[in-house]
Short mmCIF file of C-alpha atoms and ligand atoms in Angstrom, two decimals:
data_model
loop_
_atom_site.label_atom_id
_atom_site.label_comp_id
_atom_site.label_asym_id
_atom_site.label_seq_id
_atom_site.Cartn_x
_atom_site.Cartn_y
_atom_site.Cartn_z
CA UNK A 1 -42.90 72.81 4.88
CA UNK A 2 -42.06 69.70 3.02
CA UNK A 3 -42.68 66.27 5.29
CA UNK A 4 -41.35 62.94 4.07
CA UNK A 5 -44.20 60.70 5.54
CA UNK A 6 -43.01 56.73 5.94
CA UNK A 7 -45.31 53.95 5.69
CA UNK A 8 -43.94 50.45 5.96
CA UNK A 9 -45.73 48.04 7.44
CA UNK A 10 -49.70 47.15 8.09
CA UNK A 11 -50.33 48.93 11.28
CA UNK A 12 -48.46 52.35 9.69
CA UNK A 13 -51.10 53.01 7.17
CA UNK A 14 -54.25 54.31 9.23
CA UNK A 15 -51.89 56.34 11.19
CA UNK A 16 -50.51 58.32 8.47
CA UNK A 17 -53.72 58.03 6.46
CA UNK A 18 -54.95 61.08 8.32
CA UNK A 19 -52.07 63.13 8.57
CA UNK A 20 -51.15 63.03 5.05
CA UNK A 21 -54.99 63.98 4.65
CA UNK A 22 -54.21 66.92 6.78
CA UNK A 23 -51.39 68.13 5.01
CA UNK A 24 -52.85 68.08 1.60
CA UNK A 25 -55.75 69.92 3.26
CA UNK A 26 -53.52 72.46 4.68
CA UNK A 27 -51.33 73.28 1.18
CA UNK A 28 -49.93 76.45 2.08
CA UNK A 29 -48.36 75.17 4.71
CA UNK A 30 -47.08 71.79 4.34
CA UNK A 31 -46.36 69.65 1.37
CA UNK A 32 -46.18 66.16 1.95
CA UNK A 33 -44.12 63.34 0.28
CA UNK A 34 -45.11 59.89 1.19
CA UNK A 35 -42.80 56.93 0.92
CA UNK A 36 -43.54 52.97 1.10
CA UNK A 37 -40.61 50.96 2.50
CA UNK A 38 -42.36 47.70 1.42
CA UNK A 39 -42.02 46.04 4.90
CA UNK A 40 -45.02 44.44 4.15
CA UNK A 41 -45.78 43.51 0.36
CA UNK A 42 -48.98 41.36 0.04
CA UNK A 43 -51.93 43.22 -1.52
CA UNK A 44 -54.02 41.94 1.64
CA UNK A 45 -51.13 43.84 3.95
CA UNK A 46 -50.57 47.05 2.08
CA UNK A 47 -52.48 47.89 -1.73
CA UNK A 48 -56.32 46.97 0.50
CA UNK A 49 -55.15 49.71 3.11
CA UNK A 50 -54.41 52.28 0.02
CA UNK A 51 -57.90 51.80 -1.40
CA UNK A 52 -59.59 51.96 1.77
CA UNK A 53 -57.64 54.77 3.53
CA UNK A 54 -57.78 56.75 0.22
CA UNK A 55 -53.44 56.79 0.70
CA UNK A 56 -52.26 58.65 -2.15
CA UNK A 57 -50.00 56.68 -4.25
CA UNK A 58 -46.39 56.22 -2.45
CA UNK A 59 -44.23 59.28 -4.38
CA UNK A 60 -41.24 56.19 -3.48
CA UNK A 61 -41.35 52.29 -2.84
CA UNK A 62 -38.13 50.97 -1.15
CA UNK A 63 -39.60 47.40 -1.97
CA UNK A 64 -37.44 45.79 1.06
CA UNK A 65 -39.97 42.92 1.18
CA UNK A 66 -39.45 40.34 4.28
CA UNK A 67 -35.89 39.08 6.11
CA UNK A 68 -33.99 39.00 8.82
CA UNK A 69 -34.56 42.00 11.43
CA UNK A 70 -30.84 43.13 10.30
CA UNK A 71 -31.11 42.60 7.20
CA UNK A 72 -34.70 43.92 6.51
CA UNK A 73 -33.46 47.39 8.80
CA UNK A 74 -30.46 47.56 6.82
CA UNK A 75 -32.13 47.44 3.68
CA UNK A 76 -34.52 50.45 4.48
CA UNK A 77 -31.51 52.79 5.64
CA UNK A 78 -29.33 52.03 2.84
CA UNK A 79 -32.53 52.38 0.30
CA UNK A 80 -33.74 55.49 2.04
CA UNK A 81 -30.32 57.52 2.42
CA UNK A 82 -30.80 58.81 -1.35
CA UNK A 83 -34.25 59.82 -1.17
CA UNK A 84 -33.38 61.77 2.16
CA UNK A 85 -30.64 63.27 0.62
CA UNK A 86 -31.88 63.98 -3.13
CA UNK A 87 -35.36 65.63 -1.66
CA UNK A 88 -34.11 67.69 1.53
CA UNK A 89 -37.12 67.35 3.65
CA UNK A 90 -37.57 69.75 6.71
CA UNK A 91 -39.10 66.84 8.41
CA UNK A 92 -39.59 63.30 8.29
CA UNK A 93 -42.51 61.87 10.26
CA UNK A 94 -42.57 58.33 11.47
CA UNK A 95 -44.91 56.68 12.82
CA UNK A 96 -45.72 53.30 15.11
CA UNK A 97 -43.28 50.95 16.33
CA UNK A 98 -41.97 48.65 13.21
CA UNK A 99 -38.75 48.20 11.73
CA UNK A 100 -39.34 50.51 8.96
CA UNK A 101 -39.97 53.35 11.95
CA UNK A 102 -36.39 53.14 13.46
CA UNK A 103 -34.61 52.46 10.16
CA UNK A 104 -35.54 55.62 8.82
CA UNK A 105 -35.40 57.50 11.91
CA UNK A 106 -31.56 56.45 12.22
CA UNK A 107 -30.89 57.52 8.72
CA UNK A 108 -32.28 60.98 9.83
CA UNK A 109 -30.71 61.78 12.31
CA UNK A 110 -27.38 61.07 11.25
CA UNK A 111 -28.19 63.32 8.09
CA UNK A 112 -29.23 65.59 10.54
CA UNK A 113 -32.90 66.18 9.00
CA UNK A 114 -35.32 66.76 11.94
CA UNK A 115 -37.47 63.33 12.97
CA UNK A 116 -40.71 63.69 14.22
CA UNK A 117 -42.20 60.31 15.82
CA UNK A 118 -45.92 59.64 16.50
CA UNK A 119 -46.88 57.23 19.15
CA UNK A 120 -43.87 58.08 20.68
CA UNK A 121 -43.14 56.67 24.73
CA UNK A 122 -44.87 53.79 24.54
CA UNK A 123 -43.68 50.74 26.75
CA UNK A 124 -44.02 47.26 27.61
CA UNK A 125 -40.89 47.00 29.49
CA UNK A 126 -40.22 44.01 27.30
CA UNK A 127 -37.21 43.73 25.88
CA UNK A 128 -37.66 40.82 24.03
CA UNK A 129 -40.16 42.12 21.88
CA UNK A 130 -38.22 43.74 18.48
CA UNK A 131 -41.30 46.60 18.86
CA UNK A 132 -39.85 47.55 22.39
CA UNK A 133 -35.80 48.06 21.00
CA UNK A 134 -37.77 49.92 18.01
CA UNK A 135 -39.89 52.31 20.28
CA UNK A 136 -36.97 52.95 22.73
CA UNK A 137 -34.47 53.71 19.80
CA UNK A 138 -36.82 56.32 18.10
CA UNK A 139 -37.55 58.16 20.93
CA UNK A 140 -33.77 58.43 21.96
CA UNK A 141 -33.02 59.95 18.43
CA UNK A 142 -36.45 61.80 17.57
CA UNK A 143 -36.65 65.60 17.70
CA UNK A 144 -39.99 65.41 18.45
CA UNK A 145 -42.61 63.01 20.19
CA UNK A 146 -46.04 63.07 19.76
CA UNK A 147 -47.36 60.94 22.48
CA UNK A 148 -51.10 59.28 22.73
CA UNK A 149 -51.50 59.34 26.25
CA UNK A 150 -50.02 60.86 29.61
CA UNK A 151 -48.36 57.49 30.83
CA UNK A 152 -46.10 58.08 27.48
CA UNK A 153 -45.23 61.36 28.65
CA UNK A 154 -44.19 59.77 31.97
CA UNK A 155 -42.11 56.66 30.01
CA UNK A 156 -40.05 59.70 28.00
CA UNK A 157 -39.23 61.87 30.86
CA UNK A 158 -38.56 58.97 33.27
CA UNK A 159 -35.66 58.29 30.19
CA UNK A 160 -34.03 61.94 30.29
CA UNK A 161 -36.29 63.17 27.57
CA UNK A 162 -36.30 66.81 27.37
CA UNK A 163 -40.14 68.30 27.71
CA UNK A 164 -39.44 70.80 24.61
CA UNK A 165 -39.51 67.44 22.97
CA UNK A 166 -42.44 66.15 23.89
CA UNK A 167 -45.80 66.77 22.50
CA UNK A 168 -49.08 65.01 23.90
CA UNK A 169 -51.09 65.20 20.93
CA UNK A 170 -53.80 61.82 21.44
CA UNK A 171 -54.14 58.92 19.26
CA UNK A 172 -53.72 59.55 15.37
CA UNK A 173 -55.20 55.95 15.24
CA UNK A 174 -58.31 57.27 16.26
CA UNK A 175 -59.00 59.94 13.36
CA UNK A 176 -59.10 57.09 11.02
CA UNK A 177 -60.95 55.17 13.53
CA UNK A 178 -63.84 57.78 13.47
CA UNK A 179 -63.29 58.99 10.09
CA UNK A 180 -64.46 55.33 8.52
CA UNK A 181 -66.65 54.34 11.03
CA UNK A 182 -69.83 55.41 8.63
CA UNK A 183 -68.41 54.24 5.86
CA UNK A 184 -67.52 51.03 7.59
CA UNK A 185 -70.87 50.25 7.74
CA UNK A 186 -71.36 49.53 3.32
CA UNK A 187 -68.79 46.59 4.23
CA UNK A 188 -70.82 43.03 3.51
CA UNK A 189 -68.23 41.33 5.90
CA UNK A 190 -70.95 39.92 8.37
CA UNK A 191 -73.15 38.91 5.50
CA UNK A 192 -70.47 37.33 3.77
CA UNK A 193 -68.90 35.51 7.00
CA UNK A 194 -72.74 34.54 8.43
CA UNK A 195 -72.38 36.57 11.70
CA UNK A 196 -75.12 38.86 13.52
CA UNK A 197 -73.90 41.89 15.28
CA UNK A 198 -72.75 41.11 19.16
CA UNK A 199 -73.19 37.51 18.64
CA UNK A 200 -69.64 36.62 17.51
CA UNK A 201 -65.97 36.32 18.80
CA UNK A 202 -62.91 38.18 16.81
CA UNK A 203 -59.51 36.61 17.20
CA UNK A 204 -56.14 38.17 15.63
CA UNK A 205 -52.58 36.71 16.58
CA UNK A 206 -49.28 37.88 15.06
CA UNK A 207 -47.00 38.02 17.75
CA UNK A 208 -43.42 36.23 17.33
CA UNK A 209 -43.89 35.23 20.97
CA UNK A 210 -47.30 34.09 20.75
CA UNK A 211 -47.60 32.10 16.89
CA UNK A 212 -43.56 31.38 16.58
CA UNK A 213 -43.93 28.76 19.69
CA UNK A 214 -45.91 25.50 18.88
CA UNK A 215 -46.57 25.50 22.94
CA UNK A 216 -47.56 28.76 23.11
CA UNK A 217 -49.80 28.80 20.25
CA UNK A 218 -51.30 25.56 21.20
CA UNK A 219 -51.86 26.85 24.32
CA UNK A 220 -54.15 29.98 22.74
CA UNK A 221 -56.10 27.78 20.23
CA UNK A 222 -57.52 25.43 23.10
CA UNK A 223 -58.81 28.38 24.47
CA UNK A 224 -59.93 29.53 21.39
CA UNK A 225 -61.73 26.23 19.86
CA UNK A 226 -63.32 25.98 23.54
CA UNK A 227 -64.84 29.54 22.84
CA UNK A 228 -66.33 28.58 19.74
CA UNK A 229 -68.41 25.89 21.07
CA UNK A 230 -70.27 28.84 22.60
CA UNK A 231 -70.07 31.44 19.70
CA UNK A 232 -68.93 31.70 16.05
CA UNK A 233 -65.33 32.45 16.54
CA UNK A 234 -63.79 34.37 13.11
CA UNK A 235 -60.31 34.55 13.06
CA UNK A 236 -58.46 36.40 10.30
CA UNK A 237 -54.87 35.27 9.66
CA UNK A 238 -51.80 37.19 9.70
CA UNK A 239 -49.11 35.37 7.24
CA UNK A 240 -46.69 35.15 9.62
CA UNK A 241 -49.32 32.95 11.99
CA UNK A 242 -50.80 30.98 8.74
CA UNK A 243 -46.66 29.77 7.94
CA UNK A 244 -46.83 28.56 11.88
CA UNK A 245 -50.29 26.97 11.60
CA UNK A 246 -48.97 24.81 8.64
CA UNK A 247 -45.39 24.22 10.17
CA UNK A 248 -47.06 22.79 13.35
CA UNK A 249 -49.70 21.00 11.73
CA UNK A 250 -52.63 22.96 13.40
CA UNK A 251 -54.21 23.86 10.33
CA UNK A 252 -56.07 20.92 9.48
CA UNK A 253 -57.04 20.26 12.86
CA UNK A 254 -58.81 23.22 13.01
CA UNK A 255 -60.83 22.90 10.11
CA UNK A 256 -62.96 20.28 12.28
CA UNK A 257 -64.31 22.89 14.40
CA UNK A 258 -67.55 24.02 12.68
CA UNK A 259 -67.66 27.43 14.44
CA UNK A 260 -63.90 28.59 13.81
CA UNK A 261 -63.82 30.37 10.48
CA UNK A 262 -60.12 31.02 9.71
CA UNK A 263 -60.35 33.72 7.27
CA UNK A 264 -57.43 36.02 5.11
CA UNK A 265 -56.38 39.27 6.76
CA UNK A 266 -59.18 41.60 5.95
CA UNK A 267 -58.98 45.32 4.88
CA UNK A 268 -59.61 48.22 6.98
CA UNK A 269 -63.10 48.78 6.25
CA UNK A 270 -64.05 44.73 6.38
CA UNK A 271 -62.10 44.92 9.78
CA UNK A 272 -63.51 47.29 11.32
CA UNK A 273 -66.91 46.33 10.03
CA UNK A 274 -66.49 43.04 11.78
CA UNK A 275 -65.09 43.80 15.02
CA UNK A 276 -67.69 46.41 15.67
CA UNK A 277 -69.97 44.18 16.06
CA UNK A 278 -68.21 41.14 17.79
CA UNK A 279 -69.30 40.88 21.64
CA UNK A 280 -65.53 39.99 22.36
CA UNK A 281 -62.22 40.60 21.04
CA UNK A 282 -59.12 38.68 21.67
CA UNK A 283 -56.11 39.70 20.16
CA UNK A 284 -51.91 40.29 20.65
CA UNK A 285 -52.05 43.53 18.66
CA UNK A 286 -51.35 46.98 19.75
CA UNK A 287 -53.90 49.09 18.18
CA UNK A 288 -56.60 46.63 17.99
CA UNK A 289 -56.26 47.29 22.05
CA UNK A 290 -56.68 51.17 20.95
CA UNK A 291 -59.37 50.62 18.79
CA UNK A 292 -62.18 47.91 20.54
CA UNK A 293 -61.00 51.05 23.57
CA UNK A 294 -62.37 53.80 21.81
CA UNK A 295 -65.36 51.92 19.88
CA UNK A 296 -65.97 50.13 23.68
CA UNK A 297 -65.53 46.89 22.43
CA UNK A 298 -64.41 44.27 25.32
CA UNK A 299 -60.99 43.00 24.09
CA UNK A 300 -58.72 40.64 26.07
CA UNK A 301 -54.87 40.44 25.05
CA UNK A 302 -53.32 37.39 24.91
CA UNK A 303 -50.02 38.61 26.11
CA UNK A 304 -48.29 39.24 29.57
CA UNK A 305 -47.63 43.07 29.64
CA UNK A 306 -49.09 45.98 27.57
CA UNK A 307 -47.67 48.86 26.52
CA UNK A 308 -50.61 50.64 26.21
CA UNK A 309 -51.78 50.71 29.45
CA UNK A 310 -54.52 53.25 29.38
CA UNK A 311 -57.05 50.87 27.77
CA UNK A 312 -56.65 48.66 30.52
CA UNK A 313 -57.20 51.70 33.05
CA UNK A 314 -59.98 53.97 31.31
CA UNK A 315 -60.81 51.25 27.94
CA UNK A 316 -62.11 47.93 27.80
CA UNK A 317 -58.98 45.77 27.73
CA UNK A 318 -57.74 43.48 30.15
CA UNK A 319 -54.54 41.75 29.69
CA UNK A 320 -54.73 38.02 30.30
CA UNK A 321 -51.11 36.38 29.14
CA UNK A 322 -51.74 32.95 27.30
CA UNK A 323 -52.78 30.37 29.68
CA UNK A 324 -55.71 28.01 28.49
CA UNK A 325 -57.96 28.43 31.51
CA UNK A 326 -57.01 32.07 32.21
CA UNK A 327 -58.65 32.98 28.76
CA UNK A 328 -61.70 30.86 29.00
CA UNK A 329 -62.03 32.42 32.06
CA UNK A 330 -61.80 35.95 31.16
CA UNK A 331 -64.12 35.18 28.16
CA UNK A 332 -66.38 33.42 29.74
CA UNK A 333 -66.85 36.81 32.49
CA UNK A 334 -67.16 38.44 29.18
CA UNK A 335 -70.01 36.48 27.69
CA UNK A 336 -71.52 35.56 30.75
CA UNK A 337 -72.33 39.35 31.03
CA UNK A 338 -69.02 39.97 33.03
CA UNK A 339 -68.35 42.97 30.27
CA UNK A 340 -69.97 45.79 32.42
CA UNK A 341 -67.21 45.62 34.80
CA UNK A 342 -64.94 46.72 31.97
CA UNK A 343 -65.10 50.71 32.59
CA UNK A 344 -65.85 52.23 28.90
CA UNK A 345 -64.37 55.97 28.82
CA UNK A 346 -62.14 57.09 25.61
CA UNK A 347 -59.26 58.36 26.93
CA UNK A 348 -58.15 61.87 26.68
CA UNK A 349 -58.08 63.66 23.00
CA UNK A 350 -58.72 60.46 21.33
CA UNK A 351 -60.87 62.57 19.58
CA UNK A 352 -60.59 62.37 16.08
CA UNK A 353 -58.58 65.92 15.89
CA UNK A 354 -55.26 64.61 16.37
CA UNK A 355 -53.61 64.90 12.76
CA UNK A 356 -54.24 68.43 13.26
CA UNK A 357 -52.91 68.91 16.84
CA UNK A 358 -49.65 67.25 15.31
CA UNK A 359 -49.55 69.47 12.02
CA UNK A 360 -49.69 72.32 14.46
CA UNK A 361 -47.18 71.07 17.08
CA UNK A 362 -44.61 70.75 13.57
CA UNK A 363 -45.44 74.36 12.36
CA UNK A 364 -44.20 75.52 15.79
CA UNK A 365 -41.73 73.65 16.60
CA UNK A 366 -38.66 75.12 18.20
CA UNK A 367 -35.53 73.15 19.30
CA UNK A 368 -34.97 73.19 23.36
C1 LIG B 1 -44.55 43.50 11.65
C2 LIG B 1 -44.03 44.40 12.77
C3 LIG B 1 -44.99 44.33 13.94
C4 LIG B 1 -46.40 44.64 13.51
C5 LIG B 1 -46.79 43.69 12.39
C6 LIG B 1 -48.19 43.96 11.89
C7 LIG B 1 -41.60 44.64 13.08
C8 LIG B 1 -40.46 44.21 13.88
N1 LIG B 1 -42.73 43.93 13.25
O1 LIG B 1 -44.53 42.16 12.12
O2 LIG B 1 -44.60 45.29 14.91
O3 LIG B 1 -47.27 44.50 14.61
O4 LIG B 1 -45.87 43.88 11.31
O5 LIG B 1 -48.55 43.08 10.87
O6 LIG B 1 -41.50 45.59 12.34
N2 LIG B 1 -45.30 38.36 5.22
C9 LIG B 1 -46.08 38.13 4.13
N3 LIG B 1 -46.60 39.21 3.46
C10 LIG B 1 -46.37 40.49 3.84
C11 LIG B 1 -45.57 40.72 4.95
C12 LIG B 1 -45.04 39.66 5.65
O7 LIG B 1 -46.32 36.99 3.75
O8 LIG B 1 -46.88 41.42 3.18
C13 LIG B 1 -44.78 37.20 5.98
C14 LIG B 1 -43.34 36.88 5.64
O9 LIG B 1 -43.18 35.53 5.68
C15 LIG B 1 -42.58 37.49 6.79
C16 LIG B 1 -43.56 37.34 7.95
O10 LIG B 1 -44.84 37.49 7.37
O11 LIG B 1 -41.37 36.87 7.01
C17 LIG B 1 -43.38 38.38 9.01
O12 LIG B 1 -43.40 39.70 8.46
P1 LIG B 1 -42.56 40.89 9.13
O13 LIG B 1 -42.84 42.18 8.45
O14 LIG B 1 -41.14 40.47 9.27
O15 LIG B 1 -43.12 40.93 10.60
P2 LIG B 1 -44.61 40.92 11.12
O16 LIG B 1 -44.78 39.71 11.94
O17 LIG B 1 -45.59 41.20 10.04
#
């Protein structure tokens, strides 16, 4: 079965790390293609994730680079239309939530090439976030969804989604999760950044909403430089949310806080080294939700909805918007020794085995 496996953008590569893995284990049944839109560019976004994910080499690289949303979604279909066409895949597999996902997905469909989409039925209910229109798009056009968790199930039938289509197969994030948590461990990050294990605060931001709005992302760094007069605070910086730091003049300022390292985005390994061993975890990504979950991590996201709701209900996350005092708050709970109210259970089949599971649901696949 040949499977043209898409990769654009940061949070794509440890999902499809382990399912291309599992499809060059598999060789008589499957062989896989993978292909790089080039959503994101920087070596620190994409070549970093290669090396430590052991990706194969892209077979293609679109090389959109960055733009508008229509211009940067335009610029995947009309790049990935020939490669569709000149290699005849029986599937194409996309993953996650990013422009790249629902670019290719549209091109599909209209080419009539079957689309499968993992981390399907996901949802915020926020319409303002381009990840929302992405996720609801994909699923409306996808042959088949391969959903993490049982409230995603719920999302896609709630929307007229057949159940043929539908495929609870857990959270691919998790394979790579557990696959590099031992070799996570060679990673010098703490040495290098001067932290101890459970005696330091991680912080990522990315989010339009949250680092686009000088307010907003005031709002969040109060909290943030109040934090660090308790703990060393590390903070590694998205490029999008470095630009904004500069444009509103924050950068500087925050150099004067001793115990706020702002670092470069740091590779898989590096990451996951470090926020192992934080104590806390605040953040406005997705996965990183998914992942302090799984490794029981407390994490509190700095946004007003989630749509990943089951690490609220089973994980360790609590969702605390972006109010100053609200976060101190919560973090405070957290460090004050607050954290064993967070319930600590990995939710079901995020168990390491789901590239297989989805390799499987593909094989025997059969149209409702
Ligand atoms: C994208 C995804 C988001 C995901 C995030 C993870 C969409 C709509 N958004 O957001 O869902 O959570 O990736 O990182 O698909 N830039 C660089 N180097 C790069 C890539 C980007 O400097 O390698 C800068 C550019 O100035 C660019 C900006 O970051 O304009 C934003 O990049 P973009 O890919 O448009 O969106 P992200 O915010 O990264």
């Amino acid at each position: 079965m040949k499977v043209i496996n898409i990769v654009g953008a940061r949070p794509n590569f440890m999902k499809v790390a382990p399912i291309v893995e599992a499809m060059k284990r598999r060789t008589s049944e499957f062989a896989p293609l993978l292909v790089h839109t080039g959503q994101h560019y920087d070596p620190q976004m994409s070549d970093t994730f290669f090396r430590d994910l052991a990706l194969p080499k892209p077979d293609v690289h679109l090389e959109v680079g960055s733009a508008s949303h229509a211009v940067q979604t335009a610029a995947v279909m009309q790049r990935f239309e020939p490669v569709v066409l000149s290699e005849k895949p029986e599937w194409v597999l996309v993953v996650g939530d990013v422009n790249s996902t629902l670019a290719c997905a549209l091109v599909c469909v209209k080419l009539g090439i079957k689309v499968a989409h993992v981390e399907a039925g996901l949802r915020s209910r926020d319409r303002t976030m381009p990840e929302e229109i992405n996720r609801l798009l994909t699923d409306q056009i996808a042959d088949l969804l391969f959903t993490p968790s049982r409230d995603a199930d719920a999302n896609l039938l709630g929307e007229g989604i057949s159940p043929g289509r539908i495929s609870f197969v857990g959270n691919v994030m998790i394979d790579s999760l557990l696959n590099n948590l031992k070799r996570a461990e060679a990673s010098a990050i703490r040495k290098k950044l001067k932290v101890v294990g459970g005696e330091y605060v991680v912080v990522t931001l990315h989010r339009p909403s949250n680092v686009d709005n000088q307010e907003t992302l005031g709002r969040i760094l109060d909290a943030i430089t109040e934090i660090a007069e308790r703990l060393p605070v590390i903070f590694p910086v998205h490029p999008r949310t470095r630009e904004k730091l500069k444009e509103f003049g924050y950068e500087t300022e925050l150099l004067r806080f001793g115990n706020l390292r702002i670092v470069d985005p740091l590779g898989y390994l590096d990451f996951l080294r470090l926020f192992s061993g934080a104590c806390l975890v605040l953040t406005d990504s997705g996965g990183i939700q998914e992942e302090t979950t799984a490794l029981s991590i407390p994490c509190l996201t700095l946004r007003e909805n989630t749509e990943r709701p089951i690490t609220v209900e089973l994980g360790t996350n609590k969702v605390v918007g972006t109010s100053t005092d609200r976060i101190i708050d919560a973090a405070l709970a957290v460090l004050n020794g607050g954290s064993g109210a967070l319930r600590k259970q990995p939710p079901p089949l995020w168990d390491g085995r789901t590239s297989d599971r989805i390799l499987d649901a593909l094989k025997g696949f059969s149209p409702p």
